[in-house]
mmCIF file of C-alpha atoms in Angstrom:
data_model
loop_
_atom_site.group_PDB
_atom_site.id
_atom_site.type_symbol
_atom_site.label_atom_id
_atom_site.label_comp_id
_atom_site.label_asym_id
_atom_site.label_seq_id
_atom_site.Cartn_x
_atom_site.Cartn_y
_atom_site.Cartn_z
ATOM 1 C CA GLU A 605 -9.796 -5.195 9.215
ATOM 2 C CA LEU A 606 -9.320 -1.763 10.784
ATOM 3 C CA TYR A 607 -8.966 0.220 7.573
ATOM 4 C CA THR A 608 -9.944 -1.016 4.118
ATOM 5 C CA GLU A 609 -7.609 1.474 2.446
ATOM 6 C CA TYR A 610 -4.560 0.154 4.325
ATOM 7 C CA LYS A 611 -1.871 -0.628 1.736
ATOM 8 C CA ALA A 612 -4.553 -0.225 -0.955
ATOM 9 C CA THR A 613 -2.141 1.737 -3.142
ATOM 10 C CA ARG A 614 0.210 -1.228 -3.474
ATOM 11 C CA GLU A 615 0.108 -3.147 -6.707
ATOM 12 C CA LYS A 616 -0.840 -6.811 -6.710
ATOM 13 C CA MET A 617 2.112 -9.170 -6.435
ATOM 14 C CA PRO A 618 3.150 -10.130 -9.996
ATOM 15 C CA ASP A 619 2.409 -13.741 -10.984
ATOM 16 C CA GLU A 620 6.108 -14.166 -11.814
ATOM 17 C CA LEU A 621 6.956 -13.421 -8.186
ATOM 18 C CA VAL A 622 4.185 -15.645 -6.810
ATOM 19 C CA SER A 623 5.659 -18.579 -8.728
ATOM 20 C CA GLN A 624 8.999 -18.036 -6.966
ATOM 21 C CA LEU A 625 7.606 -18.357 -3.439
ATOM 22 C CA ASP A 626 7.426 -22.151 -3.250
ATOM 23 C CA PRO A 627 11.058 -22.739 -4.310
ATOM 24 C CA LEU A 628 12.125 -19.931 -1.967
ATOM 25 C CA ILE A 629 10.356 -21.576 0.978
ATOM 26 C CA GLN A 630 11.977 -24.892 0.041
ATOM 27 C CA ILE A 631 15.434 -23.312 -0.002
ATOM 28 C CA ILE A 632 14.846 -21.686 3.378
ATOM 29 C CA SER A 633 13.910 -25.100 4.785
ATOM 30 C CA TYR A 634 17.352 -26.374 3.690
ATOM 31 C CA THR A 635 19.056 -23.517 5.566
ATOM 32 C CA LYS A 636 17.314 -24.598 8.775
ATOM 33 C CA ILE A 637 16.306 -20.982 9.380
ATOM 34 C CA PRO A 638 12.968 -21.089 11.263
ATOM 35 C CA VAL A 639 9.883 -19.674 9.554
ATOM 36 C CA LEU A 640 7.074 -18.155 11.610
ATOM 37 C CA LYS A 641 3.713 -17.025 10.263
ATOM 38 C CA LYS A 642 0.306 -16.284 11.708
ATOM 39 C CA PRO A 643 -2.862 -15.597 9.662
ATOM 40 C CA GLY A 644 -4.264 -12.148 10.359
ATOM 41 C CA TYR A 645 -0.935 -10.671 11.435
ATOM 42 C CA GLU A 646 1.781 -8.913 9.503
ATOM 43 C CA ALA A 647 5.409 -9.980 9.479
ATOM 44 C CA ASP A 648 6.212 -6.744 11.336
ATOM 45 C CA ASP A 649 4.020 -7.860 14.248
ATOM 46 C CA ILE A 650 5.748 -11.241 14.474
ATOM 47 C CA ILE A 651 9.156 -9.552 14.340
ATOM 48 C CA GLY A 652 8.061 -7.168 17.092
ATOM 49 C CA THR A 653 6.894 -10.082 19.232
ATOM 50 C CA LEU A 654 10.199 -11.920 18.684
ATOM 51 C CA THR A 655 12.127 -8.779 19.561
ATOM 52 C CA LYS A 656 10.356 -8.302 22.885
ATOM 53 C CA LYS A 657 10.872 -11.956 23.804
ATOM 54 C CA ALA A 658 14.565 -11.589 22.964
ATOM 55 C CA GLU A 659 14.808 -8.538 25.217
ATOM 56 C CA GLU A 660 13.206 -10.518 28.038
ATOM 57 C CA ALA A 661 15.892 -13.161 27.476
ATOM 58 C CA ASN A 662 18.550 -10.416 27.714
ATOM 59 C CA LEU A 663 19.655 -10.907 24.091
ATOM 60 C CA LEU A 664 20.955 -8.281 21.683
ATOM 61 C CA THR A 665 18.803 -8.142 18.557
ATOM 62 C CA TYR A 666 19.460 -6.715 15.101
ATOM 63 C CA ILE A 667 16.355 -6.308 12.927
ATOM 64 C CA VAL A 668 17.494 -6.387 9.299
ATOM 65 C CA THR A 669 15.215 -4.003 7.422
ATOM 66 C CA GLY A 670 15.008 -0.605 5.796
ATOM 67 C CA ASP A 671 11.447 -0.073 7.047
ATOM 68 C CA LYS A 672 11.207 3.069 9.154
ATOM 69 C CA ASP A 673 8.241 1.615 11.093
ATOM 70 C CA MET A 674 10.676 -0.768 12.772
ATOM 71 C CA MET A 675 12.497 2.110 14.440
ATOM 72 C CA GLN A 676 9.791 2.076 17.119
ATOM 73 C CA LEU A 677 11.317 -1.213 18.332
ATOM 74 C CA VAL A 678 14.830 0.178 18.823
ATOM 75 C CA SER A 679 16.035 0.056 22.423
ATOM 76 C CA ASP A 680 19.188 -0.470 24.446
ATOM 77 C CA LYS A 681 19.142 -4.125 23.351
ATOM 78 C CA THR A 682 17.465 -3.875 19.934
ATOM 79 C CA PHE A 683 18.960 -2.246 16.861
ATOM 80 C CA MET A 684 17.772 -1.764 13.293
ATOM 81 C CA TYR A 685 20.291 -2.902 10.673
ATOM 82 C CA SER A 686 19.498 -1.110 7.423
ATOM 83 C CA PRO A 687 21.448 -2.829 4.607
ATOM 84 C CA GLY A 688 23.395 -0.590 2.301
ATOM 85 C CA ASN A 689 23.860 -0.851 -1.445
ATOM 86 C CA SER A 690 26.047 0.705 -4.131
ATOM 87 C CA PHE A 691 24.342 4.059 -3.546
ATOM 88 C CA LYS A 692 24.235 4.231 0.257
ATOM 89 C CA PRO A 693 26.117 2.737 3.203
ATOM 90 C CA LYS A 694 24.630 0.356 5.727
ATOM 91 C CA ILE A 695 23.313 2.018 8.866
ATOM 92 C CA ILE A 696 22.816 0.438 12.271
ATOM 93 C CA TYR A 697 20.200 2.487 14.074
ATOM 94 C CA ASP A 698 20.451 2.841 17.824
ATOM 95 C CA ARG A 699 18.396 5.329 19.850
ATOM 96 C CA GLU A 700 20.688 8.251 19.004
ATOM 97 C CA LYS A 701 20.584 7.573 15.263
ATOM 98 C CA VAL A 702 16.769 7.372 15.335
ATOM 99 C CA VAL A 703 16.690 10.802 16.991
ATOM 100 C CA SER A 704 19.172 12.114 14.428
ATOM 101 C CA LYS A 705 17.005 10.791 11.575
ATOM 102 C CA TRP A 706 13.542 11.839 12.790
ATOM 103 C CA GLY A 707 14.028 14.279 15.635
ATOM 104 C CA VAL A 708 12.245 11.909 18.025
ATOM 105 C CA GLY A 709 13.323 8.744 19.808
ATOM 106 C CA PRO A 710 11.941 5.254 19.154
ATOM 107 C CA GLU A 711 9.081 5.958 21.555
ATOM 108 C CA GLY A 712 7.991 8.871 19.321
ATOM 109 C CA ILE A 713 8.070 7.084 15.971
ATOM 110 C CA VAL A 714 4.433 5.908 16.094
ATOM 111 C CA GLU A 715 3.158 9.407 16.859
ATOM 112 C CA MET A 716 5.432 10.829 14.159
ATOM 113 C CA LEU A 717 4.029 8.405 11.561
ATOM 114 C CA SER A 718 0.491 9.108 12.775
ATOM 115 C CA LEU A 719 0.962 12.805 12.048
ATOM 116 C CA VAL A 720 2.982 12.522 8.842
ATOM 117 C CA GLY A 721 1.287 9.427 7.437
ATOM 118 C CA ASP A 722 2.995 6.731 5.411
ATOM 119 C CA THR A 723 2.434 6.586 1.665
ATOM 120 C CA SER A 724 3.888 3.085 1.365
ATOM 121 C CA ASP A 725 1.249 1.706 3.757
ATOM 122 C CA ASN A 726 -1.421 4.288 2.812
ATOM 123 C CA ILE A 727 -1.705 5.506 6.404
ATOM 124 C CA PRO A 728 -3.597 8.822 6.167
ATOM 125 C CA GLY A 729 -1.738 11.158 8.527
ATOM 126 C CA ILE A 730 -2.621 14.849 8.834
ATOM 127 C CA ASP A 731 -2.874 17.078 5.779
ATOM 128 C CA GLY A 732 -0.224 19.787 5.856
ATOM 129 C CA VAL A 733 1.985 18.049 8.426
ATOM 130 C CA GLY A 734 5.407 16.856 7.277
ATOM 131 C CA PRO A 735 8.322 15.519 9.341
ATOM 132 C CA LYS A 736 9.621 18.962 10.354
ATOM 133 C CA THR A 737 6.207 20.186 11.485
ATOM 134 C CA ALA A 738 5.502 16.907 13.279
ATOM 135 C CA LYS A 739 8.832 17.192 15.113
ATOM 136 C CA LYS A 740 7.993 20.715 16.272
ATOM 137 C CA LEU A 741 4.525 19.678 17.398
ATOM 138 C CA LEU A 742 5.838 16.688 19.346
ATOM 139 C CA GLU A 743 8.617 18.745 20.922
ATOM 140 C CA LYS A 744 6.068 21.302 22.106
ATOM 141 C CA TYR A 745 3.050 19.145 22.986
ATOM 142 C CA LYS A 746 4.639 15.699 23.539
ATOM 143 C CA ASN A 747 1.745 13.558 22.246
ATOM 144 C CA ILE A 748 -1.154 13.460 19.783
ATOM 145 C CA ASP A 749 -3.928 14.094 22.312
ATOM 146 C CA THR A 750 -2.263 17.287 23.554
ATOM 147 C CA ILE A 751 -1.568 18.376 19.984
ATOM 148 C CA LEU A 752 -5.268 17.999 19.120
ATOM 149 C CA LYS A 753 -6.315 19.938 22.218
ATOM 150 C CA ASN A 754 -4.074 22.796 21.080
ATOM 151 C CA ALA A 755 -4.906 22.544 17.387
ATOM 152 C CA GLU A 756 -5.877 26.234 17.120
ATOM 153 C CA SER A 757 -2.364 27.351 18.028
ATOM 154 C CA ALA A 758 -0.476 24.433 16.490
ATOM 155 C CA GLY A 759 0.828 26.213 13.417
ATOM 156 C CA ASN A 760 -0.204 27.860 10.185
ATOM 157 C CA LYS A 761 -3.738 27.776 8.814
ATOM 158 C CA ARG A 762 -3.172 24.611 6.768
ATOM 159 C CA VAL A 763 -1.821 22.695 9.778
ATOM 160 C CA VAL A 764 -4.673 23.914 11.995
ATOM 161 C CA GLU A 765 -7.272 22.863 9.419
ATOM 162 C CA GLY A 766 -5.516 19.550 8.892
ATOM 163 C CA LEU A 767 -5.600 18.762 12.610
ATOM 164 C CA LYS A 768 -9.270 19.710 12.876
ATOM 165 C CA ASN A 769 -10.297 17.689 9.834
ATOM 166 C CA GLY A 770 -8.078 14.724 10.647
ATOM 167 C CA LYS A 771 -8.808 14.302 14.341
ATOM 168 C CA ASP A 772 -11.120 11.336 13.707
ATOM 169 C CA LEU A 773 -8.526 9.523 11.580
ATOM 170 C CA ILE A 774 -5.365 10.232 13.544
ATOM 171 C CA HIS A 775 -6.032 7.652 16.256
ATOM 172 C CA LEU A 776 -6.720 5.080 13.548
ATOM 173 C CA SER A 777 -3.428 6.079 11.924
ATOM 174 C CA LYS A 778 -1.707 5.555 15.269
ATOM 175 C CA GLU A 779 -3.192 2.078 15.628
ATOM 176 C CA LEU A 780 -2.166 1.157 12.078
ATOM 177 C CA ALA A 781 1.394 2.413 12.646
ATOM 178 C CA THR A 782 1.829 0.566 15.947
ATOM 179 C CA ILE A 783 3.580 -2.801 15.724
ATOM 180 C CA ASP A 784 1.751 -5.464 17.725
ATOM 181 C CA CYS A 785 4.339 -7.086 19.987
ATOM 182 C CA ASN A 786 1.896 -9.582 21.498
ATOM 183 C CA VAL A 787 1.120 -11.909 18.608
ATOM 184 C CA PRO A 788 -0.276 -15.203 19.971
ATOM 185 C CA ILE A 789 2.300 -17.439 18.362
ATOM 186 C CA ASP A 790 4.139 -20.350 19.967
ATOM 187 C CA PHE A 791 7.913 -20.393 19.845
ATOM 188 C CA HIS A 792 10.937 -20.707 22.090
ATOM 189 C CA ILE A 793 14.043 -18.566 21.755
ATOM 190 C CA GLU A 794 16.170 -21.739 21.814
ATOM 191 C CA GLU A 795 14.576 -22.752 18.499
ATOM 192 C CA PHE A 796 16.495 -19.958 16.794
ATOM 193 C CA LEU A 797 19.946 -21.286 17.572
ATOM 194 C CA ARG A 798 21.855 -21.734 14.332
ATOM 195 C CA ASN A 799 21.694 -25.268 12.957
ATOM 196 C CA THR A 800 23.778 -27.009 10.324
ATOM 197 C CA MET A 801 22.497 -26.268 6.850
ATOM 198 C CA GLU A 802 21.753 -28.993 4.314
ATOM 199 C CA ILE A 803 24.595 -27.914 2.080
ATOM 200 C CA GLU A 804 24.204 -30.591 -0.619
ATOM 201 C CA LYS A 805 20.507 -29.799 -1.127
ATOM 202 C CA LEU A 806 21.301 -26.099 -1.255
ATOM 203 C CA GLN A 807 23.975 -26.783 -3.849
ATOM 204 C CA GLU A 808 21.505 -28.714 -5.979
ATOM 205 C CA SER A 809 18.865 -25.986 -5.683
ATOM 206 C CA PHE A 810 21.261 -23.144 -6.467
ATOM 207 C CA LYS A 811 22.614 -25.002 -9.499
ATOM 208 C CA GLU A 812 19.118 -25.776 -10.765
ATOM 209 C CA LEU A 813 18.026 -22.167 -10.308
ATOM 210 C CA GLU A 814 21.349 -20.822 -11.642
ATOM 211 C CA MET A 815 22.016 -18.879 -8.447
ATOM 212 C CA TYR A 816 25.748 -19.007 -8.926
ATOM 213 C CA SER A 817 26.588 -16.114 -6.625
ATOM 214 C CA LEU A 818 24.871 -17.855 -3.696
ATOM 215 C CA LEU A 819 26.441 -21.150 -4.698
ATOM 216 C CA SER A 820 29.900 -19.631 -4.373
ATOM 217 C CA GLN A 821 29.195 -18.585 -0.773
ATOM 218 C CA LEU A 822 28.122 -21.961 0.571
ATOM 219 C CA ASP A 823 31.597 -23.019 1.663
ATOM 220 C CA ARG A 824 31.424 -20.355 4.359
ATOM 221 C CA PHE A 825 28.675 -22.307 6.088
ATOM 222 C CA SER A 826 30.109 -25.794 6.048
ATOM 223 C CA ASP A 827 33.255 -27.875 5.691
ATOM 224 C CA VAL A 828 31.590 -29.338 2.606
ATOM 225 C CA LYS A 829 33.086 -27.651 -0.425
ATOM 226 C CA GLN A 830 31.022 -27.030 -3.530
ATOM 227 C CA THR A 831 31.592 -29.337 -6.489
#
Protein backbone atom coordinates (compact mmCIF):
# COMPACT_ATOMS: atom_id res chain seq x y z
CA GLU A 1 0.00 0.00 0.00
CA LEU A 2 2.88 2.38 0.72
CA TYR A 3 4.97 1.58 -2.35
CA THR A 4 3.71 -0.22 -5.44
CA GLU A 5 7.25 -1.25 -6.40
CA TYR A 6 7.83 -3.02 -3.07
CA LYS A 7 9.04 -6.55 -3.85
CA ALA A 8 8.02 -5.95 -7.48
CA THR A 9 11.22 -7.58 -8.72
CA ARG A 10 10.28 -10.93 -7.19
CA GLU A 11 8.98 -13.58 -9.53
CA LYS A 12 5.49 -14.97 -9.07
CA MET A 13 5.34 -18.07 -6.90
CA PRO A 14 5.51 -21.11 -9.22
CA ASP A 15 2.28 -23.11 -9.52
CA GLU A 16 4.21 -26.21 -8.42
CA LEU A 17 4.98 -24.50 -5.12
CA VAL A 18 1.43 -23.19 -4.67
CA SER A 19 0.14 -26.75 -4.91
CA GLN A 20 2.40 -27.75 -2.00
CA LEU A 21 0.99 -25.20 0.44
CA ASP A 22 -2.16 -27.07 1.45
CA PRO A 23 -0.37 -30.33 2.36
CA LEU A 24 2.29 -28.29 4.16
CA ILE A 25 -0.35 -26.51 6.27
CA GLN A 26 -1.94 -29.88 7.03
CA ILE A 27 1.38 -31.32 8.19
CA ILE A 28 2.02 -28.30 10.41
CA SER A 29 -1.39 -28.84 12.01
CA TYR A 30 -0.26 -32.37 12.98
CA THR A 31 2.86 -30.96 14.66
CA LYS A 32 0.67 -28.76 16.86
CA ILE A 33 2.90 -25.79 16.03
CA PRO A 34 0.66 -22.68 16.12
CA VAL A 35 0.11 -20.75 12.90
CA LEU A 36 -0.54 -17.01 12.99
CA LYS A 37 -1.51 -14.87 10.01
CA LYS A 38 -3.08 -11.47 9.50
CA PRO A 39 -4.22 -10.06 6.12
CA GLY A 40 -2.37 -6.88 5.23
CA TYR A 41 0.69 -7.71 7.32
CA GLU A 42 3.89 -9.53 6.49
CA ALA A 43 5.20 -12.52 8.40
CA ASP A 44 8.09 -10.31 9.56
CA ASP A 45 5.63 -7.99 11.31
CA ILE A 46 3.94 -10.87 13.12
CA ILE A 47 7.32 -12.25 14.17
CA GLY A 48 8.33 -8.81 15.42
CA THR A 49 5.11 -8.54 17.43
CA LEU A 50 5.66 -12.01 18.93
CA THR A 51 9.23 -11.11 19.80
CA LYS A 52 8.26 -7.97 21.70
CA LYS A 53 5.56 -9.85 23.62
CA ALA A 54 8.13 -12.51 24.51
CA GLU A 55 10.50 -9.84 25.80
CA GLU A 56 7.71 -8.42 27.95
CA ALA A 57 7.25 -11.93 29.36
CA ASN A 58 11.00 -12.05 30.11
CA LEU A 59 11.60 -14.91 27.65
CA LEU A 60 14.69 -15.56 25.55
CA THR A 61 13.80 -15.67 21.86
CA TYR A 62 15.65 -17.09 18.86
CA ILE A 63 14.33 -15.94 15.48
CA VAL A 64 15.27 -18.60 12.93
CA THR A 65 15.99 -16.75 9.69
CA GLY A 66 18.73 -15.58 7.37
CA ASP A 67 16.92 -12.30 6.67
CA LYS A 68 19.10 -9.33 7.59
CA ASP A 69 16.00 -7.18 8.24
CA MET A 70 15.39 -9.23 11.37
CA MET A 71 18.62 -8.00 12.93
CA GLN A 72 16.74 -4.86 13.98
CA LEU A 73 14.91 -7.05 16.52
CA VAL A 74 18.06 -8.34 18.22
CA SER A 75 18.35 -7.36 21.87
CA ASP A 76 19.62 -8.68 25.18
CA LYS A 77 16.78 -11.22 25.12
CA THR A 78 16.29 -11.74 21.37
CA PHE A 79 18.76 -13.40 19.04
CA MET A 80 18.76 -14.19 15.33
CA TYR A 81 19.59 -17.82 14.53
CA SER A 82 20.85 -17.98 10.95
CA PRO A 83 20.89 -21.66 9.87
CA GLY A 84 24.05 -22.89 8.25
CA ASN A 85 24.46 -25.27 5.33
CA SER A 86 27.25 -27.23 3.66
CA PHE A 87 28.86 -23.97 2.56
CA LYS A 88 28.59 -21.85 5.71
CA PRO A 89 28.24 -22.40 9.46
CA LYS A 90 25.23 -21.43 11.51
CA ILE A 91 25.49 -18.04 13.17
CA ILE A 92 23.62 -16.83 16.24
CA TYR A 93 23.53 -13.05 16.07
CA ASP A 94 23.62 -11.10 19.30
CA ARG A 95 24.20 -7.34 19.47
CA GLU A 96 27.98 -7.68 19.09
CA LYS A 97 27.71 -9.90 16.01
CA VAL A 98 25.28 -7.46 14.37
CA VAL A 99 27.82 -4.67 14.90
CA SER A 100 30.58 -6.90 13.54
CA LYS A 101 28.49 -7.67 10.43
CA TRP A 102 27.16 -4.19 9.62
CA GLY A 103 29.14 -1.70 11.67
CA VAL A 104 25.97 -0.60 13.47
CA GLY A 105 23.92 -2.14 16.26
CA PRO A 106 20.37 -3.48 15.92
CA GLU A 107 19.01 0.02 16.48
CA GLY A 108 20.89 1.20 13.36
CA ILE A 109 19.82 -1.56 10.98
CA VAL A 110 16.70 0.26 9.70
CA GLU A 111 18.67 3.41 8.90
CA MET A 112 21.40 1.31 7.30
CA LEU A 113 18.87 -0.43 5.03
CA SER A 114 17.22 2.91 4.27
CA LEU A 115 20.52 4.26 2.95
CA VAL A 116 21.78 1.12 1.22
CA GLY A 117 18.43 -0.18 0.00
CA ASP A 118 17.48 -3.83 -0.28
CA THR A 119 17.37 -5.46 -3.70
CA SER A 120 15.47 -8.50 -2.43
CA ASP A 121 12.58 -6.29 -1.26
CA ASN A 122 13.14 -3.60 -3.93
CA ILE A 123 13.62 -0.90 -1.30
CA PRO A 124 15.16 2.05 -3.18
CA GLY A 125 17.92 3.32 -0.89
CA ILE A 126 20.31 6.09 -1.94
CA ASP A 127 22.22 5.91 -5.21
CA GLY A 128 25.95 5.69 -4.59
CA VAL A 129 25.64 4.60 -0.95
CA GLY A 130 26.83 1.10 -0.06
CA PRO A 131 27.31 -0.49 3.37
CA LYS A 132 30.74 1.06 3.99
CA THR A 133 29.58 4.57 3.08
CA ALA A 134 26.38 4.15 5.09
CA LYS A 135 28.42 3.05 8.12
CA LYS A 136 30.63 6.14 7.86
CA LEU A 137 27.64 8.43 7.47
CA LEU A 138 25.85 6.92 10.47
CA GLU A 139 29.00 7.03 12.59
CA LYS A 140 29.42 10.72 11.80
CA TYR A 141 25.82 11.98 11.69
CA LYS A 142 23.97 9.32 13.74
CA ASN A 143 20.65 9.39 11.83
CA ILE A 144 19.08 9.98 8.42
CA ASP A 145 17.70 13.46 9.15
CA THR A 146 21.13 14.75 10.19
CA ILE A 147 22.74 13.06 7.20
CA LEU A 148 20.31 14.85 4.85
CA LYS A 149 20.96 18.19 6.53
CA ASN A 150 24.68 17.70 5.89
CA ALA A 151 24.32 16.22 2.42
CA GLU A 152 26.71 18.75 0.84
CA SER A 153 29.61 17.51 2.96
CA ALA A 154 28.54 13.87 3.23
CA GLY A 155 31.02 12.41 0.77
CA ASN A 156 32.02 12.34 -2.86
CA LYS A 157 29.97 13.92 -5.64
CA ARG A 158 27.97 10.76 -6.35
CA VAL A 159 26.97 10.36 -2.69
CA VAL A 160 26.04 14.05 -2.41
CA GLU A 161 23.89 13.86 -5.55
CA GLY A 162 22.34 10.61 -4.37
CA LEU A 163 21.32 12.14 -1.05
CA LYS A 164 19.87 15.22 -2.74
CA ASN A 165 17.92 13.22 -5.31
CA GLY A 166 16.80 10.55 -2.87
CA LYS A 167 15.69 12.69 0.05
CA ASP A 168 12.01 12.26 -0.83
CA LEU A 169 12.29 8.46 -1.01
CA ILE A 170 14.56 7.78 1.95
CA HIS A 171 11.86 8.19 4.59
CA LEU A 172 9.64 5.84 2.59
CA SER A 173 12.54 3.39 2.48
CA LYS A 174 12.84 3.68 6.25
CA GLU A 175 9.15 2.94 6.73
CA LEU A 176 9.35 -0.07 4.40
CA ALA A 177 12.42 -1.43 6.21
CA THR A 178 10.90 -1.04 9.68
CA ILE A 179 9.27 -4.16 11.12
CA ASP A 180 5.88 -3.39 12.64
CA CYS A 181 5.91 -4.82 16.16
CA ASN A 182 2.33 -3.81 16.94
CA VAL A 183 0.27 -6.06 14.69
CA PRO A 184 -3.31 -6.25 16.01
CA ILE A 185 -3.42 -10.00 16.38
CA ASP A 186 -4.80 -11.99 19.31
CA PHE A 187 -2.58 -14.56 20.95
CA HIS A 188 -1.23 -15.58 24.33
CA ILE A 189 2.35 -16.62 24.95
CA GLU A 190 1.08 -19.73 26.76
CA GLU A 191 -0.37 -20.94 23.45
CA PHE A 192 3.15 -21.55 22.19
CA LEU A 193 4.08 -24.15 24.77
CA ARG A 194 5.15 -27.32 22.99
CA ASN A 195 2.36 -29.86 22.61
CA THR A 196 2.45 -33.54 21.75
CA MET A 197 2.59 -34.08 18.01
CA GLU A 198 0.20 -36.39 16.18
CA ILE A 199 2.96 -38.81 15.32
CA GLU A 200 0.84 -41.41 13.49
CA LYS A 201 -0.68 -38.80 11.16
CA LEU A 202 2.76 -37.36 10.51
CA GLN A 203 4.04 -40.83 9.69
CA GLU A 204 1.22 -41.36 7.21
CA SER A 205 1.80 -37.96 5.58
CA PHE A 206 5.57 -38.38 5.32
CA LYS A 207 5.17 -41.85 3.81
CA GLU A 208 2.58 -40.63 1.31
CA LEU A 209 4.78 -37.69 0.31
CA GLU A 210 7.95 -39.82 0.37
CA MET A 211 9.60 -37.56 2.93
CA TYR A 212 11.77 -40.33 4.27
CA SER A 213 14.37 -38.11 5.91
CA LEU A 214 11.69 -36.43 8.05
CA LEU A 215 10.08 -39.79 8.72
CA SER A 216 13.32 -41.07 10.22
CA GLN A 217 13.41 -38.18 12.71
CA LEU A 218 9.95 -38.64 14.19
CA ASP A 219 11.07 -40.95 16.98
CA ARG A 220 12.85 -37.99 18.55
CA PHE A 221 9.50 -36.36 19.24
CA SER A 222 7.57 -39.25 20.72
CA ASP A 223 7.81 -42.65 22.37
CA VAL A 224 5.94 -43.94 19.33
CA LYS A 225 8.45 -45.55 17.02
CA GLN A 226 8.00 -45.44 13.27
CA THR A 227 6.77 -48.61 11.57
